[in-house]
């Protein structure tokens, strides 16, 4: 593989793919698609629908995503997992035709996504091209029709784990939380905090809720649990702001 294109596809709406992304999908020779296992079939279907919509004629090669070894400490577990994914890309592409290889990356390749870190493990290193995509942050603020930041205000984008472990980030008026399977907003003092929450942003199943954190907290916890049980999985993001 001499050229690898990472194409941001947005957060689940086929219309999130930019014109630049569509052109790249049409121009790619090979598209590499991960098989993520039970429960995530909808996402594989979405990737195929995006390819069809773009009129892509590339050869599609699928590979099975490896499973993380939970017995290892966090950093080692992630590093080994990335090594294994890079090895599977190389194995899957052994007989691929010459020409650019494309990967459809959820949201934007630069935000809480390790595709660039995995690509850095490839040897020989391919030429990289990154095509930006709509992030979950943009999908969330657009769905609620709110600005990302206050006037001249700082925003911290963080994870549920960091919010739980360290509380409200110093100096931030606005905090956006991703990768939170545990409703970590529960650990905050709700006084003066508003929340804008969204699940399945951009998809037909999209759910939104917002309000003062104290009142919204139990409602979001219930909505999230119910949606997760119904679909078998969930992706959600929220924005917190101190008034
Ligand atoms: C591994 S990160 C990928 C982020 C992605 N690269 C982006 O640009 O948005 C996955 C997290 O993104 C958020 N996310 C992605 N898609 C989402 C969606 N459709 N609705 C709500 N949150 C989403 C969730 O917080 C999820 O835990």
PDB file of C-alpha atoms and ligand atoms in Angstrom:
ATOM      1  CA  UNK A   1       0.000   0.000   0.000  1.00  0.00           C
ATOM      2  CA  UNK A   2       1.598   3.262  -1.076  1.00  0.00           C
ATOM      3  CA  UNK A   3      -1.299   5.581  -0.316  1.00  0.00           C
ATOM      4  CA  UNK A   4      -3.858   5.455   2.503  1.00  0.00           C
ATOM      5  CA  UNK A   5      -6.867   7.780   2.552  1.00  0.00           C
ATOM      6  CA  UNK A   6      -8.777   8.244   5.798  1.00  0.00           C
ATOM      7  CA  UNK A   7     -12.198   9.551   4.909  1.00  0.00           C
ATOM      8  CA  UNK A   8     -14.343  11.060   7.669  1.00  0.00           C
ATOM      9  CA  UNK A   9     -17.933   9.875   7.109  1.00  0.00           C
ATOM     10  CA  UNK A  10     -19.743  11.737   9.896  1.00  0.00           C
ATOM     11  CA  UNK A  11     -21.834  10.202  12.624  1.00  0.00           C
ATOM     12  CA  UNK A  12     -24.386   8.028  10.888  1.00  0.00           C
ATOM     13  CA  UNK A  13     -26.252  10.196   8.384  1.00  0.00           C
ATOM     14  CA  UNK A  14     -25.266   9.384   4.774  1.00  0.00           C
ATOM     15  CA  UNK A  15     -25.561  13.141   4.054  1.00  0.00           C
ATOM     16  CA  UNK A  16     -22.657  13.859   6.414  1.00  0.00           C
ATOM     17  CA  UNK A  17     -20.155  12.654   3.809  1.00  0.00           C
ATOM     18  CA  UNK A  18     -18.621  15.726   2.161  1.00  0.00           C
ATOM     19  CA  UNK A  19     -18.283  16.154  -1.595  1.00  0.00           C
ATOM     20  CA  UNK A  20     -14.527  15.760  -1.122  1.00  0.00           C
ATOM     21  CA  UNK A  21     -15.182  12.476   0.710  1.00  0.00           C
ATOM     22  CA  UNK A  22     -17.511  11.208  -2.031  1.00  0.00           C
ATOM     23  CA  UNK A  23     -14.940  12.029  -4.717  1.00  0.00           C
ATOM     24  CA  UNK A  24     -12.249  10.216  -2.750  1.00  0.00           C
ATOM     25  CA  UNK A  25     -14.487   7.147  -2.379  1.00  0.00           C
ATOM     26  CA  UNK A  26     -14.992   7.166  -6.138  1.00  0.00           C
ATOM     27  CA  UNK A  27     -11.264   7.538  -6.818  1.00  0.00           C
ATOM     28  CA  UNK A  28     -10.046   4.904  -4.348  1.00  0.00           C
ATOM     29  CA  UNK A  29      -8.943   1.557  -5.764  1.00  0.00           C
ATOM     30  CA  UNK A  30      -9.616  -0.437  -2.594  1.00  0.00           C
ATOM     31  CA  UNK A  31     -11.823   0.169   0.429  1.00  0.00           C
ATOM     32  CA  UNK A  32     -11.006  -1.583   3.682  1.00  0.00           C
ATOM     33  CA  UNK A  33     -14.007  -2.246   5.937  1.00  0.00           C
ATOM     34  CA  UNK A  34     -13.844  -3.580   9.499  1.00  0.00           C
ATOM     35  CA  UNK A  35     -16.219  -6.320  10.623  1.00  0.00           C
ATOM     36  CA  UNK A  36     -16.990  -5.366  14.227  1.00  0.00           C
ATOM     37  CA  UNK A  37     -19.056  -8.357  15.259  1.00  0.00           C
ATOM     38  CA  UNK A  38     -22.531  -8.883  16.604  1.00  0.00           C
ATOM     39  CA  UNK A  39     -24.622  -5.833  17.427  1.00  0.00           C
ATOM     40  CA  UNK A  40     -22.768  -3.451  15.107  1.00  0.00           C
ATOM     41  CA  UNK A  41     -24.126  -4.789  11.813  1.00  0.00           C
ATOM     42  CA  UNK A  42     -26.079  -1.567  11.250  1.00  0.00           C
ATOM     43  CA  UNK A  43     -22.813   0.328  11.081  1.00  0.00           C
ATOM     44  CA  UNK A  44     -21.346  -2.042   8.467  1.00  0.00           C
ATOM     45  CA  UNK A  45     -24.539  -1.577   6.432  1.00  0.00           C
ATOM     46  CA  UNK A  46     -24.163   2.186   6.686  1.00  0.00           C
ATOM     47  CA  UNK A  47     -20.622   1.986   5.303  1.00  0.00           C
ATOM     48  CA  UNK A  48     -21.857  -0.097   2.341  1.00  0.00           C
ATOM     49  CA  UNK A  49     -24.752   2.350   1.775  1.00  0.00           C
ATOM     50  CA  UNK A  50     -22.280   5.265   1.724  1.00  0.00           C
ATOM     51  CA  UNK A  51     -20.114   3.447  -0.827  1.00  0.00           C
ATOM     52  CA  UNK A  52     -23.111   2.726  -3.043  1.00  0.00           C
ATOM     53  CA  UNK A  53     -24.339   6.310  -2.714  1.00  0.00           C
ATOM     54  CA  UNK A  54     -20.936   7.612  -3.801  1.00  0.00           C
ATOM     55  CA  UNK A  55     -20.936   5.339  -6.844  1.00  0.00           C
ATOM     56  CA  UNK A  56     -17.692   3.742  -5.652  1.00  0.00           C
ATOM     57  CA  UNK A  57     -16.314   0.973  -7.825  1.00  0.00           C
ATOM     58  CA  UNK A  58     -13.392   0.124  -5.551  1.00  0.00           C
ATOM     59  CA  UNK A  59     -12.682  -3.421  -4.510  1.00  0.00           C
ATOM     60  CA  UNK A  60     -14.085  -3.839  -0.975  1.00  0.00           C
ATOM     61  CA  UNK A  61     -11.983  -5.915   1.397  1.00  0.00           C
ATOM     62  CA  UNK A  62     -13.325  -6.741   4.850  1.00  0.00           C
ATOM     63  CA  UNK A  63     -11.307  -7.751   7.884  1.00  0.00           C
ATOM     64  CA  UNK A  64     -12.300  -8.891  11.391  1.00  0.00           C
ATOM     65  CA  UNK A  65     -11.524  -6.444  14.151  1.00  0.00           C
ATOM     66  CA  UNK A  66      -9.422  -8.099  16.873  1.00  0.00           C
ATOM     67  CA  UNK A  67     -10.688  -8.203  20.449  1.00  0.00           C
ATOM     68  CA  UNK A  68      -8.865  -6.290  23.188  1.00  0.00           C
ATOM     69  CA  UNK A  69      -7.128  -8.352  25.865  1.00  0.00           C
ATOM     70  CA  UNK A  70      -8.797  -7.105  29.058  1.00  0.00           C
ATOM     71  CA  UNK A  71      -6.207  -8.830  31.246  1.00  0.00           C
ATOM     72  CA  UNK A  72      -3.566  -6.238  30.243  1.00  0.00           C
ATOM     73  CA  UNK A  73      -3.160  -2.770  31.804  1.00  0.00           C
ATOM     74  CA  UNK A  74      -5.053  -0.094  29.804  1.00  0.00           C
ATOM     75  CA  UNK A  75      -2.139   1.453  27.866  1.00  0.00           C
ATOM     76  CA  UNK A  76      -0.619  -1.949  26.936  1.00  0.00           C
ATOM     77  CA  UNK A  77      -4.041  -3.278  25.984  1.00  0.00           C
ATOM     78  CA  UNK A  78      -4.659  -0.405  23.570  1.00  0.00           C
ATOM     79  CA  UNK A  79      -1.105  -0.494  22.121  1.00  0.00           C
ATOM     80  CA  UNK A  80      -1.311  -4.277  21.466  1.00  0.00           C
ATOM     81  CA  UNK A  81      -4.752  -3.847  19.929  1.00  0.00           C
ATOM     82  CA  UNK A  82      -3.471  -1.150  17.549  1.00  0.00           C
ATOM     83  CA  UNK A  83      -0.494  -3.378  16.586  1.00  0.00           C
ATOM     84  CA  UNK A  84      -2.897  -6.205  15.812  1.00  0.00           C
ATOM     85  CA  UNK A  85      -5.223  -4.013  13.730  1.00  0.00           C
ATOM     86  CA  UNK A  86      -2.264  -2.720  11.671  1.00  0.00           C
ATOM     87  CA  UNK A  87      -1.137  -6.329  11.087  1.00  0.00           C
ATOM     88  CA  UNK A  88      -4.658  -7.275   9.933  1.00  0.00           C
ATOM     89  CA  UNK A  89      -4.787  -4.350   7.501  1.00  0.00           C
ATOM     90  CA  UNK A  90      -1.511  -5.468   5.983  1.00  0.00           C
ATOM     91  CA  UNK A  91      -2.620  -9.095   5.767  1.00  0.00           C
ATOM     92  CA  UNK A  92      -6.001  -8.155   4.237  1.00  0.00           C
ATOM     93  CA  UNK A  93      -4.313  -5.957   1.628  1.00  0.00           C
ATOM     94  CA  UNK A  94      -1.652  -8.479   0.551  1.00  0.00           C
ATOM     95  CA  UNK A  95      -3.345  -9.168  -2.793  1.00  0.00           C
ATOM     96  CA  UNK A  96      -5.019  -5.766  -3.214  1.00  0.00           C
ATOM     97  CA  UNK A  97      -4.592  -4.022  -6.570  1.00  0.00           C
ATOM     98  CA  UNK A  98      -2.185  -1.066  -6.789  1.00  0.00           C
ATOM     99  CA  UNK A  99      -3.703   2.318  -6.028  1.00  0.00           C
ATOM    100  CA  UNK A 100      -5.085   4.280  -3.093  1.00  0.00           C
ATOM    101  CA  UNK A 101      -6.657   2.376  -0.209  1.00  0.00           C
ATOM    102  CA  UNK A 102      -9.519   4.122   1.601  1.00  0.00           C
ATOM    103  CA  UNK A 103     -10.837   3.646   5.113  1.00  0.00           C
ATOM    104  CA  UNK A 104     -14.186   5.102   6.136  1.00  0.00           C
ATOM    105  CA  UNK A 105     -13.619   6.678   9.529  1.00  0.00           C
ATOM    106  CA  UNK A 106     -16.517   7.441  11.871  1.00  0.00           C
ATOM    107  CA  UNK A 107     -16.909  11.193  12.455  1.00  0.00           C
ATOM    108  CA  UNK A 108     -13.581  12.888  11.832  1.00  0.00           C
ATOM    109  CA  UNK A 109     -10.311  10.910  11.772  1.00  0.00           C
ATOM    110  CA  UNK A 110      -8.685  13.396  14.184  1.00  0.00           C
ATOM    111  CA  UNK A 111     -11.161  13.241  17.082  1.00  0.00           C
ATOM    112  CA  UNK A 112     -11.005  10.373  19.583  1.00  0.00           C
ATOM    113  CA  UNK A 113     -10.103   7.985  16.820  1.00  0.00           C
ATOM    114  CA  UNK A 114      -6.960   5.878  16.580  1.00  0.00           C
ATOM    115  CA  UNK A 115      -6.854   5.249  12.842  1.00  0.00           C
ATOM    116  CA  UNK A 116      -3.952   7.701  12.415  1.00  0.00           C
ATOM    117  CA  UNK A 117      -2.060   6.019  15.283  1.00  0.00           C
ATOM    118  CA  UNK A 118      -2.642   2.608  13.674  1.00  0.00           C
ATOM    119  CA  UNK A 119      -1.555   3.926  10.256  1.00  0.00           C
ATOM    120  CA  UNK A 120       1.699   5.135  11.846  1.00  0.00           C
ATOM    121  CA  UNK A 121       2.546   1.473  12.575  1.00  0.00           C
ATOM    122  CA  UNK A 122       2.496   0.451   8.894  1.00  0.00           C
ATOM    123  CA  UNK A 123       5.770  -0.453   7.274  1.00  0.00           C
ATOM    124  CA  UNK A 124       6.659   0.793   4.731  1.00  0.00           C
ATOM    125  CA  UNK A 125       4.769   3.961   5.695  1.00  0.00           C
ATOM    126  CA  UNK A 126       2.107   4.869   3.106  1.00  0.00           C
ATOM    127  CA  UNK A 127       1.433   8.447   2.018  1.00  0.00           C
ATOM    128  CA  UNK A 128      -1.492   9.639   4.146  1.00  0.00           C
ATOM    129  CA  UNK A 129      -4.425  11.761   3.080  1.00  0.00           C
ATOM    130  CA  UNK A 130      -7.053  12.797   5.634  1.00  0.00           C
ATOM    131  CA  UNK A 131     -10.492  14.016   4.593  1.00  0.00           C
ATOM    132  CA  UNK A 132     -12.344  15.718   7.447  1.00  0.00           C
ATOM    133  CA  UNK A 133     -15.787  14.615   8.571  1.00  0.00           C
ATOM    134  CA  UNK A 134     -18.659  15.898  10.719  1.00  0.00           C
ATOM    135  CA  UNK A 135     -17.860  15.075  14.340  1.00  0.00           C
ATOM    136  CA  UNK A 136     -20.246  14.004  17.096  1.00  0.00           C
ATOM    137  CA  UNK A 137     -19.588  17.466  18.618  1.00  0.00           C
ATOM    138  CA  UNK A 138     -20.960  19.213  15.547  1.00  0.00           C
ATOM    139  CA  UNK A 139     -23.854  16.761  15.211  1.00  0.00           C
ATOM    140  CA  UNK A 140     -24.769  17.443  18.864  1.00  0.00           C
ATOM    141  CA  UNK A 141     -24.640  21.250  18.792  1.00  0.00           C
ATOM    142  CA  UNK A 142     -26.452  21.364  15.437  1.00  0.00           C
ATOM    143  CA  UNK A 143     -29.206  18.995  16.629  1.00  0.00           C
ATOM    144  CA  UNK A 144     -29.846  21.201  19.674  1.00  0.00           C
ATOM    145  CA  UNK A 145     -29.280  24.434  17.693  1.00  0.00           C
ATOM    146  CA  UNK A 146     -26.805  25.738  20.279  1.00  0.00           C
ATOM    147  CA  UNK A 147     -23.354  27.308  19.925  1.00  0.00           C
ATOM    148  CA  UNK A 148     -20.338  25.170  20.819  1.00  0.00           C
ATOM    149  CA  UNK A 149     -18.788  27.877  23.016  1.00  0.00           C
ATOM    150  CA  UNK A 150     -19.841  30.913  25.049  1.00  0.00           C
ATOM    151  CA  UNK A 151     -18.512  34.326  23.958  1.00  0.00           C
ATOM    152  CA  UNK A 152     -14.735  34.171  24.435  1.00  0.00           C
ATOM    153  CA  UNK A 153     -15.278  31.022  26.558  1.00  0.00           C
ATOM    154  CA  UNK A 154     -13.086  27.943  26.812  1.00  0.00           C
ATOM    155  CA  UNK A 155     -14.374  24.476  25.882  1.00  0.00           C
ATOM    156  CA  UNK A 156     -12.872  21.232  27.132  1.00  0.00           C
ATOM    157  CA  UNK A 157     -13.600  18.056  25.188  1.00  0.00           C
ATOM    158  CA  UNK A 158     -13.041  15.046  27.390  1.00  0.00           C
ATOM    159  CA  UNK A 159     -14.064  11.475  28.181  1.00  0.00           C
ATOM    160  CA  UNK A 160     -16.475  10.061  30.732  1.00  0.00           C
ATOM    161  CA  UNK A 161     -13.572   8.456  32.575  1.00  0.00           C
ATOM    162  CA  UNK A 162     -11.709  11.793  32.937  1.00  0.00           C
ATOM    163  CA  UNK A 163     -14.860  13.563  34.115  1.00  0.00           C
ATOM    164  CA  UNK A 164     -15.415  10.873  36.776  1.00  0.00           C
ATOM    165  CA  UNK A 165     -11.809  10.876  37.923  1.00  0.00           C
ATOM    166  CA  UNK A 166     -11.067  14.618  37.877  1.00  0.00           C
ATOM    167  CA  UNK A 167     -14.431  16.441  38.021  1.00  0.00           C
ATOM    168  CA  UNK A 168     -15.236  19.684  36.169  1.00  0.00           C
ATOM    169  CA  UNK A 169     -12.136  20.778  34.192  1.00  0.00           C
ATOM    170  CA  UNK A 170     -10.584  23.961  35.622  1.00  0.00           C
ATOM    171  CA  UNK A 171     -11.218  27.114  33.554  1.00  0.00           C
ATOM    172  CA  UNK A 172     -13.867  25.624  31.247  1.00  0.00           C
ATOM    173  CA  UNK A 173     -17.292  27.212  30.810  1.00  0.00           C
ATOM    174  CA  UNK A 174     -18.301  24.376  28.500  1.00  0.00           C
ATOM    175  CA  UNK A 175     -17.400  20.679  28.721  1.00  0.00           C
ATOM    176  CA  UNK A 176     -18.206  18.161  25.999  1.00  0.00           C
ATOM    177  CA  UNK A 177     -18.072  14.513  27.011  1.00  0.00           C
ATOM    178  CA  UNK A 178     -17.582  11.552  24.692  1.00  0.00           C
ATOM    179  CA  UNK A 179     -16.915   7.860  25.273  1.00  0.00           C
ATOM    180  CA  UNK A 180     -19.019   7.717  28.419  1.00  0.00           C
ATOM    181  CA  UNK A 181     -20.772   4.424  29.083  1.00  0.00           C
ATOM    182  CA  UNK A 182     -21.610   5.376  32.676  1.00  0.00           C
ATOM    183  CA  UNK A 183     -23.504   8.704  32.626  1.00  0.00           C
ATOM    184  CA  UNK A 184     -20.577  10.319  34.423  1.00  0.00           C
ATOM    185  CA  UNK A 185     -22.445  13.631  34.720  1.00  0.00           C
ATOM    186  CA  UNK A 186     -23.948  11.978  37.827  1.00  0.00           C
ATOM    187  CA  UNK A 187     -20.675  12.571  39.659  1.00  0.00           C
ATOM    188  CA  UNK A 188     -20.873  16.388  39.298  1.00  0.00           C
ATOM    189  CA  UNK A 189     -22.468  18.972  41.556  1.00  0.00           C
ATOM    190  CA  UNK A 190     -25.474  19.867  39.332  1.00  0.00           C
ATOM    191  CA  UNK A 191     -25.897  23.393  40.747  1.00  0.00           C
ATOM    192  CA  UNK A 192     -25.901  25.933  37.887  1.00  0.00           C
ATOM    193  CA  UNK A 193     -25.076  23.339  35.198  1.00  0.00           C
ATOM    194  CA  UNK A 194     -27.153  22.765  32.043  1.00  0.00           C
ATOM    195  CA  UNK A 195     -26.878  19.664  29.871  1.00  0.00           C
ATOM    196  CA  UNK A 196     -27.582  19.034  26.189  1.00  0.00           C
ATOM    197  CA  UNK A 197     -27.496  15.275  25.492  1.00  0.00           C
ATOM    198  CA  UNK A 198     -27.822  13.333  22.239  1.00  0.00           C
ATOM    199  CA  UNK A 199     -27.744   9.656  21.281  1.00  0.00           C
ATOM    200  CA  UNK A 200     -27.551   8.151  17.760  1.00  0.00           C
ATOM    201  CA  UNK A 201     -26.917  11.677  16.456  1.00  0.00           C
ATOM    202  CA  UNK A 202     -27.618  11.952  12.740  1.00  0.00           C
ATOM    203  CA  UNK A 203     -29.375   8.579  12.591  1.00  0.00           C
ATOM    204  CA  UNK A 204     -33.092   7.866  12.309  1.00  0.00           C
ATOM    205  CA  UNK A 205     -32.994   6.703  15.977  1.00  0.00           C
ATOM    206  CA  UNK A 206     -31.639  10.064  17.199  1.00  0.00           C
ATOM    207  CA  UNK A 207     -32.740  11.017  20.733  1.00  0.00           C
ATOM    208  CA  UNK A 208     -32.222  14.455  22.317  1.00  0.00           C
ATOM    209  CA  UNK A 209     -32.769  15.780  25.788  1.00  0.00           C
ATOM    210  CA  UNK A 210     -31.687  18.974  27.539  1.00  0.00           C
ATOM    211  CA  UNK A 211     -32.285  21.083  30.629  1.00  0.00           C
ATOM    212  CA  UNK A 212     -30.875  21.945  34.048  1.00  0.00           C
ATOM    213  CA  UNK A 213     -28.655  19.015  35.064  1.00  0.00           C
ATOM    214  CA  UNK A 214     -30.485  18.369  38.342  1.00  0.00           C
ATOM    215  CA  UNK A 215     -33.824  17.751  36.587  1.00  0.00           C
ATOM    216  CA  UNK A 216     -32.461  16.202  33.378  1.00  0.00           C
ATOM    217  CA  UNK A 217     -30.119  13.707  35.052  1.00  0.00           C
ATOM    218  CA  UNK A 218     -32.664  10.975  35.957  1.00  0.00           C
ATOM    219  CA  UNK A 219     -34.515  11.486  32.674  1.00  0.00           C
ATOM    220  CA  UNK A 220     -31.363  11.012  30.572  1.00  0.00           C
ATOM    221  CA  UNK A 221     -30.286   7.979  32.607  1.00  0.00           C
ATOM    222  CA  UNK A 222     -33.695   6.369  31.976  1.00  0.00           C
ATOM    223  CA  UNK A 223     -33.791   7.324  28.271  1.00  0.00           C
ATOM    224  CA  UNK A 224     -30.268   5.978  27.758  1.00  0.00           C
ATOM    225  CA  UNK A 225     -30.966   2.661  29.517  1.00  0.00           C
ATOM    226  CA  UNK A 226     -34.188   2.151  27.579  1.00  0.00           C
ATOM    227  CA  UNK A 227     -32.586   2.971  24.187  1.00  0.00           C
ATOM    228  CA  UNK A 228     -29.572   0.779  24.907  1.00  0.00           C
ATOM    229  CA  UNK A 229     -31.812  -2.161  25.816  1.00  0.00           C
ATOM    230  CA  UNK A 230     -33.914  -1.641  22.674  1.00  0.00           C
ATOM    231  CA  UNK A 231     -31.007  -1.365  20.187  1.00  0.00           C
ATOM    232  CA  UNK A 232     -28.423  -3.525  21.982  1.00  0.00           C
ATOM    233  CA  UNK A 233     -25.857  -0.686  21.767  1.00  0.00           C
ATOM    234  CA  UNK A 234     -25.722   3.094  22.063  1.00  0.00           C
ATOM    235  CA  UNK A 235     -23.468   6.031  21.212  1.00  0.00           C
ATOM    236  CA  UNK A 236     -24.088   9.267  23.055  1.00  0.00           C
ATOM    237  CA  UNK A 237     -22.416  12.610  23.627  1.00  0.00           C
ATOM    238  CA  UNK A 238     -23.296  15.557  25.823  1.00  0.00           C
ATOM    239  CA  UNK A 239     -22.414  19.175  26.375  1.00  0.00           C
ATOM    240  CA  UNK A 240     -22.410  20.701  29.869  1.00  0.00           C
ATOM    241  CA  UNK A 241     -22.366  24.436  30.480  1.00  0.00           C
ATOM    242  CA  UNK A 242     -22.109  26.456  33.691  1.00  0.00           C
ATOM    243  CA  UNK A 243     -24.570  29.320  33.659  1.00  0.00           C
TER     244      UNK A 243
HETATM  245  C1  LIG B   1     -14.342   6.485  19.267  1.00  0.00           C
HETATM  246  S1  LIG B   1     -15.200   8.013  19.423  1.00  0.00           S
HETATM  247  C2  LIG B   1     -15.278   8.508  17.752  1.00  0.00           C
HETATM  248  C3  LIG B   1     -15.517   9.986  17.567  1.00  0.00           C
HETATM  249  C4  LIG B   1     -15.577  10.399  16.098  1.00  0.00           C
HETATM  250  N1  LIG B   1     -14.285  10.248  15.459  1.00  0.00           N
HETATM  251  C5  LIG B   1     -16.086  11.822  15.902  1.00  0.00           C
HETATM  252  O1  LIG B   1     -15.438  12.579  15.161  1.00  0.00           O
HETATM  253  O2  LIG B   1     -17.135  12.150  16.446  1.00  0.00           O
HETATM  254  C6  LIG B   1     -16.809   7.422  19.762  1.00  0.00           C
HETATM  255  C7  LIG B   1     -17.628   8.415  20.596  1.00  0.00           C
HETATM  256  O3  LIG B   1     -18.099   9.443  19.747  1.00  0.00           O
HETATM  257  C8  LIG B   1     -19.400   9.825  20.134  1.00  0.00           C
HETATM  258  N2  LIG B   1     -20.307   9.564  18.994  1.00  0.00           N
HETATM  259  C9  LIG B   1     -19.949   9.126  17.774  1.00  0.00           C
HETATM  260  N3  LIG B   1     -21.014   9.030  16.969  1.00  0.00           N
HETATM  261  C10 LIG B   1     -22.081   9.415  17.692  1.00  0.00           C
HETATM  262  C11 LIG B   1     -23.471   9.533  17.406  1.00  0.00           C
HETATM  263  N4  LIG B   1     -23.978   9.221  16.205  1.00  0.00           N
HETATM  264  N5  LIG B   1     -24.280   9.978  18.392  1.00  0.00           N
HETATM  265  C12 LIG B   1     -23.789  10.301  19.607  1.00  0.00           C
HETATM  266  N6  LIG B   1     -22.497  10.216  19.937  1.00  0.00           N
HETATM  267  C13 LIG B   1     -21.640   9.772  18.990  1.00  0.00           C
HETATM  268  C14 LIG B   1     -19.756   9.017  21.366  1.00  0.00           C
HETATM  269  O4  LIG B   1     -19.415   9.765  22.511  1.00  0.00           O
HETATM  270  C15 LIG B   1     -18.870   7.814  21.222  1.00  0.00           C
HETATM  271  O5  LIG B   1     -18.595   7.224  22.483  1.00  0.00           O
END
